[in-house]
């Protein structure tokens, strides 16, 4: 169907009082439930002001079609509006220019934020799925084994297993007796996202540090290993204060933190056993030794120039102040040594890729993966996405029980780098299919 184009600027469908707002609104509501599934191309990287593609397709069509056109029909038709140019000087994740491009328009986009421009280039640039997969295979050959080796451990029976997540706790030194105090808000390690369906809870014994499953109420637990009775819903850190596990005095956490970034220690892990079953376990001496080796390797790799750590400092602002109060002053402070090592290796391997476009695309994915691989992430539990990412609070709130995900990932792990790659490939596949012919 050929739709006549109007030539004046004041005579368009969108100017009508009865423009099909309700029609667009209904579509937009449906799209908003799973934006990233409906239009994956705009989600190759996190963005904060994600617009709905259906709204922008409707607005663009409304802005060029004559008043007699029917938006409900035109919305589902293919268009070739090559004589229309769209400039979005604040393009963000590129919804406007992406939708305009799909209508055959000539598009120009810019943004002050380089993350936005890189993401849009990745989403809409000249790259196909095959090239991304070739680059991924090169990465896998170069670093996969090295990174996965950082997440090897043993299960309760002493058999080798892969770690899906390490569980960490923030610590502060008691001002009265100098005990290093774990700041546990509770002793619940994990519960299911749907407690009505699966009511089992994983708890940690504050006396012997074992981690085990309970089926009944978490406020009256008897440890299966040492018989200690405790209320797992209450830890020794609540709000701004903590109770010392040594002298029992109460102290202000922020003043105890002092002038260095808080220390964290590993207390548990979720592993994937050889029989593909998951198991929660307390941290072992071998796990602690393995982490120490990571720190030593990181130091050596940085010295040898094989890893470059992020050197940027945070700048003071509403969203950074809370992290800065806790002395997270450089972006490198947001990661533990194993994360810096694994992510550092991965970044260098990406920079070594020969295909420039694929390198750019994988750097975008790498940047996206950082959201789930740092000390500000926490555990959502089972039956859901597992890792609560660092922006879930809208400010950078230091996490008292951070979760460290397996950076490369293994079966049944979330937040891993290849998952981003899978999403990117499906995004590309979708765009390739949706390009106007
Ligand atoms: C709400 S988003 C835009 C959404 C976008 N138009 C779309 O279609 O999805 C606003 C964007 O403006 C960008 N921005 C803010 N100030 C800017 C400036 N002075 N120059 C260019 N971009 C700017 C921000 O980085 C942000 O990406
Ligand atoms: Zn115990
Ligand atoms: Zn004390």
Tab-separated table of C-alpha atoms and ligand atoms in Angstrom:
chain	number	residue	atom	x	y	z
A	1	UNK	CA	0.000	0.000	0.000
A	2	UNK	CA	1.268	3.483	-0.813
A	3	UNK	CA	0.454	6.121	1.737
A	4	UNK	CA	0.466	9.689	0.390
A	5	UNK	CA	3.011	11.856	2.181
A	6	UNK	CA	2.002	15.300	3.365
A	7	UNK	CA	4.245	18.211	2.509
A	8	UNK	CA	3.272	20.756	5.147
A	9	UNK	CA	4.389	20.483	8.726
A	10	UNK	CA	1.045	21.234	10.392
A	11	UNK	CA	-1.133	18.676	8.705
A	12	UNK	CA	-0.290	15.283	10.146
A	13	UNK	CA	-2.032	12.415	11.815
A	14	UNK	CA	-0.436	13.163	15.168
A	15	UNK	CA	-2.063	16.637	15.269
A	16	UNK	CA	-5.576	15.199	15.303
A	17	UNK	CA	-7.544	15.232	18.532
A	18	UNK	CA	-8.570	11.643	17.869
A	19	UNK	CA	-4.998	10.377	17.248
A	20	UNK	CA	-5.024	6.703	18.276
A	21	UNK	CA	-3.436	7.236	21.704
A	22	UNK	CA	-5.438	4.431	23.302
A	23	UNK	CA	-4.279	1.972	20.650
A	24	UNK	CA	-0.626	2.911	21.282
A	25	UNK	CA	-1.099	2.918	25.011
A	26	UNK	CA	-2.437	-0.645	24.970
A	27	UNK	CA	0.521	-1.833	22.898
A	28	UNK	CA	2.953	0.060	25.095
A	29	UNK	CA	1.548	-1.519	28.223
A	30	UNK	CA	2.061	-4.986	26.778
A	31	UNK	CA	5.571	-4.130	25.602
A	32	UNK	CA	6.479	-2.679	28.998
A	33	UNK	CA	6.121	-6.020	30.780
A	34	UNK	CA	9.119	-7.553	29.001
A	35	UNK	CA	10.747	-4.737	27.041
A	36	UNK	CA	13.932	-6.681	26.439
A	37	UNK	CA	12.062	-9.610	24.890
A	38	UNK	CA	9.950	-7.515	22.545
A	39	UNK	CA	12.768	-5.268	21.332
A	40	UNK	CA	16.056	-6.842	22.436
A	41	UNK	CA	18.114	-4.583	20.207
A	42	UNK	CA	17.790	-1.630	22.614
A	43	UNK	CA	18.921	-3.783	25.521
A	44	UNK	CA	22.428	-4.821	24.501
A	45	UNK	CA	23.543	-2.675	27.453
A	46	UNK	CA	21.786	-1.345	30.504
A	47	UNK	CA	20.254	2.087	30.000
A	48	UNK	CA	18.346	4.116	32.502
A	49	UNK	CA	15.658	5.822	30.451
A	50	UNK	CA	14.461	3.036	28.208
A	51	UNK	CA	11.640	4.184	25.967
A	52	UNK	CA	9.037	1.866	24.518
A	53	UNK	CA	9.566	1.094	20.841
A	54	UNK	CA	5.831	0.863	20.094
A	55	UNK	CA	5.293	4.416	21.344
A	56	UNK	CA	8.075	5.779	19.157
A	57	UNK	CA	6.968	3.831	16.094
A	58	UNK	CA	3.508	5.303	16.610
A	59	UNK	CA	4.832	8.839	17.136
A	60	UNK	CA	7.085	8.672	14.079
A	61	UNK	CA	4.293	7.383	11.882
A	62	UNK	CA	1.926	9.980	13.300
A	63	UNK	CA	4.440	12.713	12.511
A	64	UNK	CA	4.733	11.792	8.820
A	65	UNK	CA	1.400	10.283	7.817
A	66	UNK	CA	-1.489	12.432	6.556
A	67	UNK	CA	-4.573	12.917	8.734
A	68	UNK	CA	-6.647	10.415	6.732
A	69	UNK	CA	-4.203	7.510	7.414
A	70	UNK	CA	-5.201	4.816	9.906
A	71	UNK	CA	-2.505	4.285	12.514
A	72	UNK	CA	-3.921	0.904	13.535
A	73	UNK	CA	-3.281	-0.367	10.012
A	74	UNK	CA	-0.126	1.586	9.190
A	75	UNK	CA	1.510	0.411	12.406
A	76	UNK	CA	1.734	-3.159	11.117
A	77	UNK	CA	2.760	-2.314	7.562
A	78	UNK	CA	6.237	-2.131	6.126
A	79	UNK	CA	7.345	1.413	5.210
A	80	UNK	CA	10.169	2.882	3.181
A	81	UNK	CA	10.244	6.480	4.290
A	82	UNK	CA	13.706	7.162	2.865
A	83	UNK	CA	12.926	10.831	2.214
A	84	UNK	CA	12.548	11.502	5.945
A	85	UNK	CA	15.590	12.204	8.126
A	86	UNK	CA	15.469	11.904	11.903
A	87	UNK	CA	18.077	13.425	14.194
A	88	UNK	CA	18.060	12.423	17.856
A	89	UNK	CA	20.776	14.489	19.549
A	90	UNK	CA	20.043	12.750	22.880
A	91	UNK	CA	19.620	9.219	21.606
A	92	UNK	CA	20.189	7.223	24.837
A	93	UNK	CA	19.749	3.542	24.023
A	94	UNK	CA	18.561	4.502	20.529
A	95	UNK	CA	14.832	3.741	20.588
A	96	UNK	CA	13.882	6.706	18.416
A	97	UNK	CA	16.559	6.190	15.793
A	98	UNK	CA	16.088	2.413	15.824
A	99	UNK	CA	12.363	2.710	15.211
A	100	UNK	CA	12.953	5.380	12.544
A	101	UNK	CA	15.510	3.112	10.881
A	102	UNK	CA	12.999	0.267	10.770
A	103	UNK	CA	10.614	2.622	8.946
A	104	UNK	CA	13.315	3.154	6.323
A	105	UNK	CA	14.133	6.699	7.464
A	106	UNK	CA	17.625	8.169	7.377
A	107	UNK	CA	18.751	8.451	10.983
A	108	UNK	CA	21.389	10.381	12.855
A	109	UNK	CA	22.024	9.979	16.545
A	110	UNK	CA	24.400	11.355	19.130
A	111	UNK	CA	24.732	11.374	22.902
A	112	UNK	CA	27.033	12.981	25.429
A	113	UNK	CA	27.532	9.592	27.122
A	114	UNK	CA	29.983	7.284	25.311
A	115	UNK	CA	28.243	4.209	26.767
A	116	UNK	CA	25.116	5.227	24.832
A	117	UNK	CA	26.973	5.739	21.545
A	118	UNK	CA	28.899	2.494	21.894
A	119	UNK	CA	25.738	0.537	22.733
A	120	UNK	CA	23.821	1.964	19.781
A	121	UNK	CA	26.763	1.217	17.466
A	122	UNK	CA	26.788	-2.353	18.745
A	123	UNK	CA	23.029	-2.682	18.360
A	124	UNK	CA	22.793	-1.228	14.888
A	125	UNK	CA	26.264	-1.547	13.426
A	126	UNK	CA	27.449	-3.750	10.570
A	127	UNK	CA	27.899	-7.040	12.354
A	128	UNK	CA	26.319	-10.425	12.025
A	129	UNK	CA	25.800	-13.292	14.400
A	130	UNK	CA	28.483	-15.412	12.747
A	131	UNK	CA	31.200	-12.812	13.396
A	132	UNK	CA	30.207	-12.418	17.043
A	133	UNK	CA	30.322	-16.181	17.485
A	134	UNK	CA	33.745	-16.393	15.829
A	135	UNK	CA	35.007	-13.725	18.215
A	136	UNK	CA	33.413	-15.520	21.140
A	137	UNK	CA	35.142	-18.773	20.173
A	138	UNK	CA	38.491	-16.952	20.080
A	139	UNK	CA	37.788	-15.558	23.560
A	140	UNK	CA	36.755	-18.939	24.836
A	141	UNK	CA	39.993	-20.487	23.561
A	142	UNK	CA	42.050	-17.707	25.110
A	143	UNK	CA	40.512	-17.242	28.579
A	144	UNK	CA	37.640	-19.594	29.370
A	145	UNK	CA	39.714	-22.296	31.079
A	146	UNK	CA	41.785	-19.751	32.996
A	147	UNK	CA	38.694	-17.973	34.334
A	148	UNK	CA	36.743	-21.132	35.127
A	149	UNK	CA	39.741	-22.475	37.028
A	150	UNK	CA	39.287	-19.554	39.472
A	151	UNK	CA	35.892	-20.975	40.436
A	152	UNK	CA	36.857	-24.590	41.134
A	153	UNK	CA	36.134	-26.054	44.535
A	154	UNK	CA	35.026	-29.270	46.234
A	155	UNK	CA	31.558	-30.299	47.373
A	156	UNK	CA	30.550	-31.704	50.774
A	157	UNK	CA	31.799	-35.155	49.736
A	158	UNK	CA	35.180	-33.759	48.694
A	159	UNK	CA	34.484	-34.175	44.974
A	160	UNK	CA	35.487	-31.461	42.473
A	161	UNK	CA	32.758	-28.984	41.580
A	162	UNK	CA	32.304	-25.544	40.056
A	163	UNK	CA	31.284	-22.577	42.171
A	164	UNK	CA	28.208	-20.741	40.884
A	165	UNK	CA	28.312	-18.049	43.578
A	166	UNK	CA	30.499	-17.133	46.502
A	167	UNK	CA	28.729	-15.377	49.385
A	168	UNK	CA	30.564	-12.527	51.081
A	169	UNK	CA	29.932	-10.422	54.161
A	170	UNK	CA	31.103	-6.877	54.931
A	171	UNK	CA	33.151	-6.438	58.122
A	172	UNK	CA	33.943	-3.580	60.525
A	173	UNK	CA	36.319	-3.422	63.472
A	174	UNK	CA	34.600	-2.988	66.849
A	175	UNK	CA	35.760	0.360	68.342
A	176	UNK	CA	35.670	-1.107	71.878
A	177	UNK	CA	37.506	-4.440	71.603
A	178	UNK	CA	38.954	-4.388	68.030
A	179	UNK	CA	37.188	-7.628	67.020
A	180	UNK	CA	36.622	-7.810	63.282
A	181	UNK	CA	32.821	-8.074	63.175
A	182	UNK	CA	30.819	-9.668	60.355
A	183	UNK	CA	27.940	-7.356	59.450
A	184	UNK	CA	25.215	-9.932	58.802
A	185	UNK	CA	21.759	-8.325	58.521
A	186	UNK	CA	20.374	-11.854	58.994
A	187	UNK	CA	21.591	-15.446	58.901
A	188	UNK	CA	19.365	-16.318	55.983
A	189	UNK	CA	21.565	-17.123	52.998
A	190	UNK	CA	18.840	-17.945	50.471
A	191	UNK	CA	15.137	-18.429	50.174
A	192	UNK	CA	12.948	-19.124	47.180
A	193	UNK	CA	11.393	-16.199	45.328
A	194	UNK	CA	8.091	-18.005	45.709
A	195	UNK	CA	8.061	-19.078	49.387
A	196	UNK	CA	4.479	-20.384	49.160
A	197	UNK	CA	5.538	-22.966	46.587
A	198	UNK	CA	8.995	-23.743	47.991
A	199	UNK	CA	9.291	-22.836	51.626
A	200	UNK	CA	12.780	-24.202	52.295
A	201	UNK	CA	15.372	-21.665	53.433
A	202	UNK	CA	19.166	-21.887	53.588
A	203	UNK	CA	20.548	-20.535	56.858
A	204	UNK	CA	23.973	-20.039	58.336
A	205	UNK	CA	24.769	-20.985	61.922
A	206	UNK	CA	26.376	-18.020	63.731
A	207	UNK	CA	28.121	-20.422	66.114
A	208	UNK	CA	29.791	-22.990	63.829
A	209	UNK	CA	29.322	-21.255	60.411
A	210	UNK	CA	27.731	-24.304	58.758
A	211	UNK	CA	25.100	-23.657	56.099
A	212	UNK	CA	22.064	-25.914	56.007
A	213	UNK	CA	18.460	-26.062	54.888
A	214	UNK	CA	15.440	-25.598	57.112
A	215	UNK	CA	11.854	-26.257	56.224
A	216	UNK	CA	10.149	-24.485	59.095
A	217	UNK	CA	10.164	-20.969	60.452
A	218	UNK	CA	13.558	-19.255	60.374
A	219	UNK	CA	13.104	-17.477	63.714
A	220	UNK	CA	13.719	-20.584	65.799
A	221	UNK	CA	16.466	-22.713	64.296
A	222	UNK	CA	18.582	-25.475	65.796
A	223	UNK	CA	21.889	-26.003	64.020
A	224	UNK	CA	22.188	-29.479	62.474
A	225	UNK	CA	25.923	-29.500	63.174
A	226	UNK	CA	26.334	-27.986	66.663
A	227	UNK	CA	22.785	-27.807	68.145
A	228	UNK	CA	23.088	-24.040	68.669
A	229	UNK	CA	19.666	-22.378	68.776
A	230	UNK	CA	19.211	-19.053	67.027
A	231	UNK	CA	16.856	-16.688	65.237
A	232	UNK	CA	18.088	-16.692	61.625
A	233	UNK	CA	16.000	-13.629	60.725
A	234	UNK	CA	18.155	-11.418	62.977
A	235	UNK	CA	21.816	-10.723	62.324
A	236	UNK	CA	24.152	-8.451	64.246
A	237	UNK	CA	23.839	-5.492	61.844
A	238	UNK	CA	20.601	-3.540	61.633
A	239	UNK	CA	20.367	-0.170	59.911
A	240	UNK	CA	23.281	2.063	60.861
A	241	UNK	CA	24.348	-0.026	63.877
A	242	UNK	CA	25.997	-3.355	64.615
A	243	UNK	CA	26.511	-5.448	67.733
A	244	UNK	CA	30.022	-6.708	68.346
A	245	UNK	CA	30.297	-10.490	68.290
A	246	UNK	CA	33.183	-10.240	70.804
A	247	UNK	CA	32.278	-7.712	73.545
A	248	UNK	CA	28.553	-7.331	72.628
A	249	UNK	CA	28.742	-3.534	72.554
A	250	UNK	CA	26.742	-1.663	69.960
A	251	UNK	CA	28.517	0.660	67.528
A	252	UNK	CA	27.866	2.888	64.525
A	253	UNK	CA	28.970	1.021	61.406
A	254	UNK	CA	29.994	4.065	59.402
A	255	UNK	CA	32.288	5.419	62.130
A	256	UNK	CA	33.840	1.955	62.578
A	257	UNK	CA	34.609	1.725	58.861
A	258	UNK	CA	37.248	4.458	59.283
A	259	UNK	CA	39.096	5.785	56.280
A	260	UNK	CA	39.536	2.656	54.172
A	261	UNK	CA	37.080	0.684	52.081
A	262	UNK	CA	35.312	-1.925	54.244
A	263	UNK	CA	36.859	-5.351	54.326
A	264	UNK	CA	34.797	-8.292	53.081
A	265	UNK	CA	35.202	-11.986	53.785
A	266	UNK	CA	33.790	-15.068	52.029
A	267	UNK	CA	31.509	-17.185	54.212
A	268	UNK	CA	29.738	-19.526	51.805
A	269	UNK	CA	29.234	-20.778	48.300
A	270	UNK	CA	26.663	-22.368	46.034
A	271	UNK	CA	28.274	-25.088	43.952
A	272	UNK	CA	27.267	-27.177	40.987
A	273	UNK	CA	28.211	-30.774	41.752
A	274	UNK	CA	29.338	-33.357	39.211
A	275	UNK	CA	25.805	-34.827	39.226
A	276	UNK	CA	24.457	-31.359	38.228
A	277	UNK	CA	22.813	-30.754	41.602
A	278	UNK	CA	23.294	-27.486	43.444
A	279	UNK	CA	24.623	-27.451	47.005
A	280	UNK	CA	25.060	-24.637	49.553
A	281	UNK	CA	28.225	-24.955	51.592
A	282	UNK	CA	30.294	-22.993	54.090
A	283	UNK	CA	33.578	-21.645	52.791
A	284	UNK	CA	36.538	-24.042	53.133
A	285	UNK	CA	40.237	-23.444	53.829
A	286	UNK	CA	40.911	-24.404	50.203
A	287	UNK	CA	38.486	-21.674	49.034
A	288	UNK	CA	40.329	-19.111	51.144
A	289	UNK	CA	43.682	-20.293	49.803
A	290	UNK	CA	42.314	-20.148	46.258
A	291	UNK	CA	41.223	-16.527	46.808
A	292	UNK	CA	44.687	-15.628	48.184
A	293	UNK	CA	46.221	-17.083	45.013
A	294	UNK	CA	43.910	-14.828	42.975
A	295	UNK	CA	45.171	-11.772	44.844
A	296	UNK	CA	48.806	-12.781	44.236
A	297	UNK	CA	48.152	-13.520	40.542
A	298	UNK	CA	46.329	-10.218	40.128
A	299	UNK	CA	49.299	-8.337	41.549
A	300	UNK	CA	51.698	-10.168	39.221
A	301	UNK	CA	49.473	-9.658	36.159
A	302	UNK	CA	49.123	-5.944	36.841
A	303	UNK	CA	52.894	-5.642	37.314
A	304	UNK	CA	53.517	-7.499	34.043
A	305	UNK	CA	51.055	-5.199	32.206
A	306	UNK	CA	48.757	-8.089	31.311
A	307	UNK	CA	45.903	-6.517	33.272
A	308	UNK	CA	45.095	-2.829	33.538
A	309	UNK	CA	42.948	-1.848	36.481
A	310	UNK	CA	40.373	0.929	36.120
A	311	UNK	CA	42.055	4.126	37.302
A	312	UNK	CA	39.056	6.485	37.383
A	313	UNK	CA	37.885	7.892	40.703
A	314	UNK	CA	34.259	8.506	41.649
A	315	UNK	CA	33.049	12.081	41.522
A	316	UNK	CA	30.912	13.459	44.309
A	317	UNK	CA	27.178	13.518	43.600
A	318	UNK	CA	23.843	12.421	44.999
A	319	UNK	CA	24.194	8.900	43.577
A	320	UNK	CA	27.817	8.344	44.548
A	321	UNK	CA	27.877	9.921	48.017
A	322	UNK	CA	26.806	6.867	49.979
A	323	UNK	CA	29.461	4.674	48.360
A	324	UNK	CA	32.075	7.398	48.897
A	325	UNK	CA	31.123	7.633	52.593
A	326	UNK	CA	32.174	3.983	52.797
A	327	UNK	CA	35.451	4.845	51.028
A	328	UNK	CA	34.589	3.328	47.690
A	329	UNK	CA	36.603	6.082	46.045
A	330	UNK	CA	37.912	4.467	42.856
A	331	UNK	CA	35.833	2.322	40.511
A	332	UNK	CA	38.383	-0.458	41.082
A	333	UNK	CA	37.198	-0.510	44.733
A	334	UNK	CA	33.864	-1.932	43.531
A	335	UNK	CA	35.403	-5.353	42.842
A	336	UNK	CA	37.188	-8.052	44.773
A	337	UNK	CA	40.564	-9.359	43.573
A	338	UNK	CA	39.150	-12.427	41.822
A	339	UNK	CA	36.663	-10.251	39.936
A	340	UNK	CA	39.442	-7.851	38.926
A	341	UNK	CA	41.548	-10.784	37.761
A	342	UNK	CA	38.812	-12.591	35.784
A	343	UNK	CA	37.356	-9.402	34.314
A	344	UNK	CA	40.862	-8.063	33.618
A	345	UNK	CA	41.786	-11.198	31.651
A	346	UNK	CA	38.492	-11.093	29.798
A	347	UNK	CA	38.879	-7.436	28.859
A	348	UNK	CA	42.411	-7.946	27.558
A	349	UNK	CA	41.318	-10.963	25.535
A	350	UNK	CA	38.541	-8.862	23.969
A	351	UNK	CA	41.019	-6.072	23.167
A	352	UNK	CA	43.182	-8.674	21.368
A	353	UNK	CA	40.372	-9.632	18.960
A	354	UNK	CA	41.197	-8.906	15.335
A	355	UNK	CA	37.664	-8.099	14.143
A	356	UNK	CA	37.252	-4.444	15.144
A	357	UNK	CA	33.439	-4.472	15.037
A	358	UNK	CA	33.215	-7.689	17.046
A	359	UNK	CA	35.700	-6.244	19.531
A	360	UNK	CA	33.462	-3.171	20.006
A	361	UNK	CA	30.382	-5.360	20.412
A	362	UNK	CA	32.032	-7.621	22.975
A	363	UNK	CA	33.334	-4.615	24.910
A	364	UNK	CA	29.723	-3.407	25.121
A	365	UNK	CA	28.681	-6.789	26.495
A	366	UNK	CA	31.640	-6.801	28.855
A	367	UNK	CA	30.586	-3.406	30.195
A	368	UNK	CA	27.018	-4.700	30.646
A	369	UNK	CA	28.290	-7.754	32.531
A	370	UNK	CA	29.977	-5.500	35.131
A	371	UNK	CA	26.548	-4.594	36.506
A	372	UNK	CA	26.249	-8.162	37.844
A	373	UNK	CA	29.879	-8.767	38.796
A	374	UNK	CA	30.883	-6.429	41.606
A	375	UNK	CA	30.605	-5.981	45.378
A	376	UNK	CA	27.269	-4.126	45.183
A	377	UNK	CA	25.292	-7.132	43.971
A	378	UNK	CA	23.257	-9.379	46.235
A	379	UNK	CA	21.458	-12.695	46.107
A	380	UNK	CA	17.792	-12.715	45.170
A	381	UNK	CA	17.524	-16.381	46.002
A	382	UNK	CA	16.261	-19.260	43.964
A	383	UNK	CA	13.474	-19.387	41.423
A	384	UNK	CA	14.386	-16.000	40.008
A	385	UNK	CA	17.261	-14.172	38.289
A	386	UNK	CA	19.550	-14.987	41.273
A	387	UNK	CA	21.724	-11.849	41.157
A	388	UNK	CA	20.256	-8.515	42.225
A	389	UNK	CA	22.287	-6.026	40.205
A	390	UNK	CA	24.075	-2.963	41.522
A	391	UNK	CA	21.504	-0.417	40.312
A	392	UNK	CA	18.480	-1.950	41.996
A	393	UNK	CA	18.516	0.773	44.685
A	394	UNK	CA	18.920	3.772	42.344
A	395	UNK	CA	21.843	4.859	44.469
A	396	UNK	CA	25.124	3.022	44.972
A	397	UNK	CA	24.310	1.446	48.317
A	398	UNK	CA	27.171	-0.620	49.794
A	399	UNK	CA	25.977	-4.211	50.134
A	400	UNK	CA	26.504	-6.050	53.438
A	401	UNK	CA	26.116	-9.521	51.934
A	402	UNK	CA	27.438	-9.273	48.369
A	403	UNK	CA	27.331	-12.201	45.984
A	404	UNK	CA	30.205	-13.017	43.658
A	405	UNK	CA	29.060	-14.759	40.491
A	406	UNK	CA	31.198	-17.064	38.385
A	407	UNK	CA	32.446	-14.605	35.753
A	408	UNK	CA	32.622	-17.059	32.882
A	409	UNK	CA	29.730	-19.086	34.148
A	410	UNK	CA	28.829	-22.716	33.919
A	411	UNK	CA	25.530	-24.521	33.353
A	412	UNK	CA	22.781	-23.165	35.646
A	413	UNK	CA	24.652	-19.954	36.516
A	414	UNK	CA	23.278	-16.468	35.921
A	415	UNK	CA	25.151	-13.186	35.410
A	416	UNK	CA	27.870	-14.890	33.408
A	417	UNK	CA	29.493	-13.327	30.358
A	418	UNK	CA	28.258	-15.897	27.776
A	419	UNK	CA	24.661	-15.160	28.817
A	420	UNK	CA	25.157	-11.601	27.571
A	421	UNK	CA	26.542	-12.997	24.398
A	422	UNK	CA	23.485	-15.178	23.911
A	423	UNK	CA	21.250	-12.137	24.439
A	424	UNK	CA	23.290	-10.106	21.967
A	425	UNK	CA	23.111	-12.816	19.338
A	426	UNK	CA	19.364	-13.046	19.683
A	427	UNK	CA	19.164	-9.239	19.507
A	428	UNK	CA	21.152	-9.270	16.269
A	429	UNK	CA	19.125	-12.111	14.875
A	430	UNK	CA	15.950	-10.170	15.551
A	431	UNK	CA	17.274	-7.047	13.860
A	432	UNK	CA	18.478	-8.974	10.866
A	433	UNK	CA	14.983	-10.382	10.489
A	434	UNK	CA	13.296	-7.046	10.979
A	435	UNK	CA	15.351	-4.980	8.536
A	436	UNK	CA	13.083	-3.463	5.887
A	437	UNK	CA	13.608	-5.253	2.595
B	1	LIG	C1	15.899	10.195	28.081
B	1	LIG	S1	17.390	9.824	27.271
B	1	LIG	C2	16.931	9.907	25.597
B	1	LIG	C3	16.128	8.753	25.087
B	1	LIG	C4	16.188	8.657	23.580
B	1	LIG	N1	15.782	9.873	22.907
B	1	LIG	C5	15.430	7.443	23.045
B	1	LIG	O1	14.796	7.547	22.007
B	1	LIG	O2	15.489	6.362	23.655
B	1	LIG	C6	18.276	11.343	27.443
B	1	LIG	C7	19.699	11.258	26.921
B	1	LIG	O3	20.242	12.569	26.784
B	1	LIG	C8	21.647	12.491	26.935
B	1	LIG	N2	22.172	13.841	27.161
B	1	LIG	C9	22.025	14.625	28.260
B	1	LIG	N3	22.656	15.811	28.057
B	1	LIG	C10	23.192	15.778	26.807
B	1	LIG	C11	23.951	16.691	26.021
B	1	LIG	N4	24.278	17.901	26.494
B	1	LIG	N5	24.327	16.330	24.785
B	1	LIG	C12	24.001	15.107	24.294
B	1	LIG	N6	23.294	14.181	25.010
B	1	LIG	C13	22.888	14.516	26.238
B	1	LIG	C14	21.788	11.523	28.108
B	1	LIG	O4	23.088	10.944	28.123
B	1	LIG	C15	20.661	10.511	27.812
B	1	LIG	O5	21.173	9.405	27.105
B	2	LIG	ZN1	26.246	-24.656	64.298
B	3	LIG	ZN1	33.745	-5.441	70.663
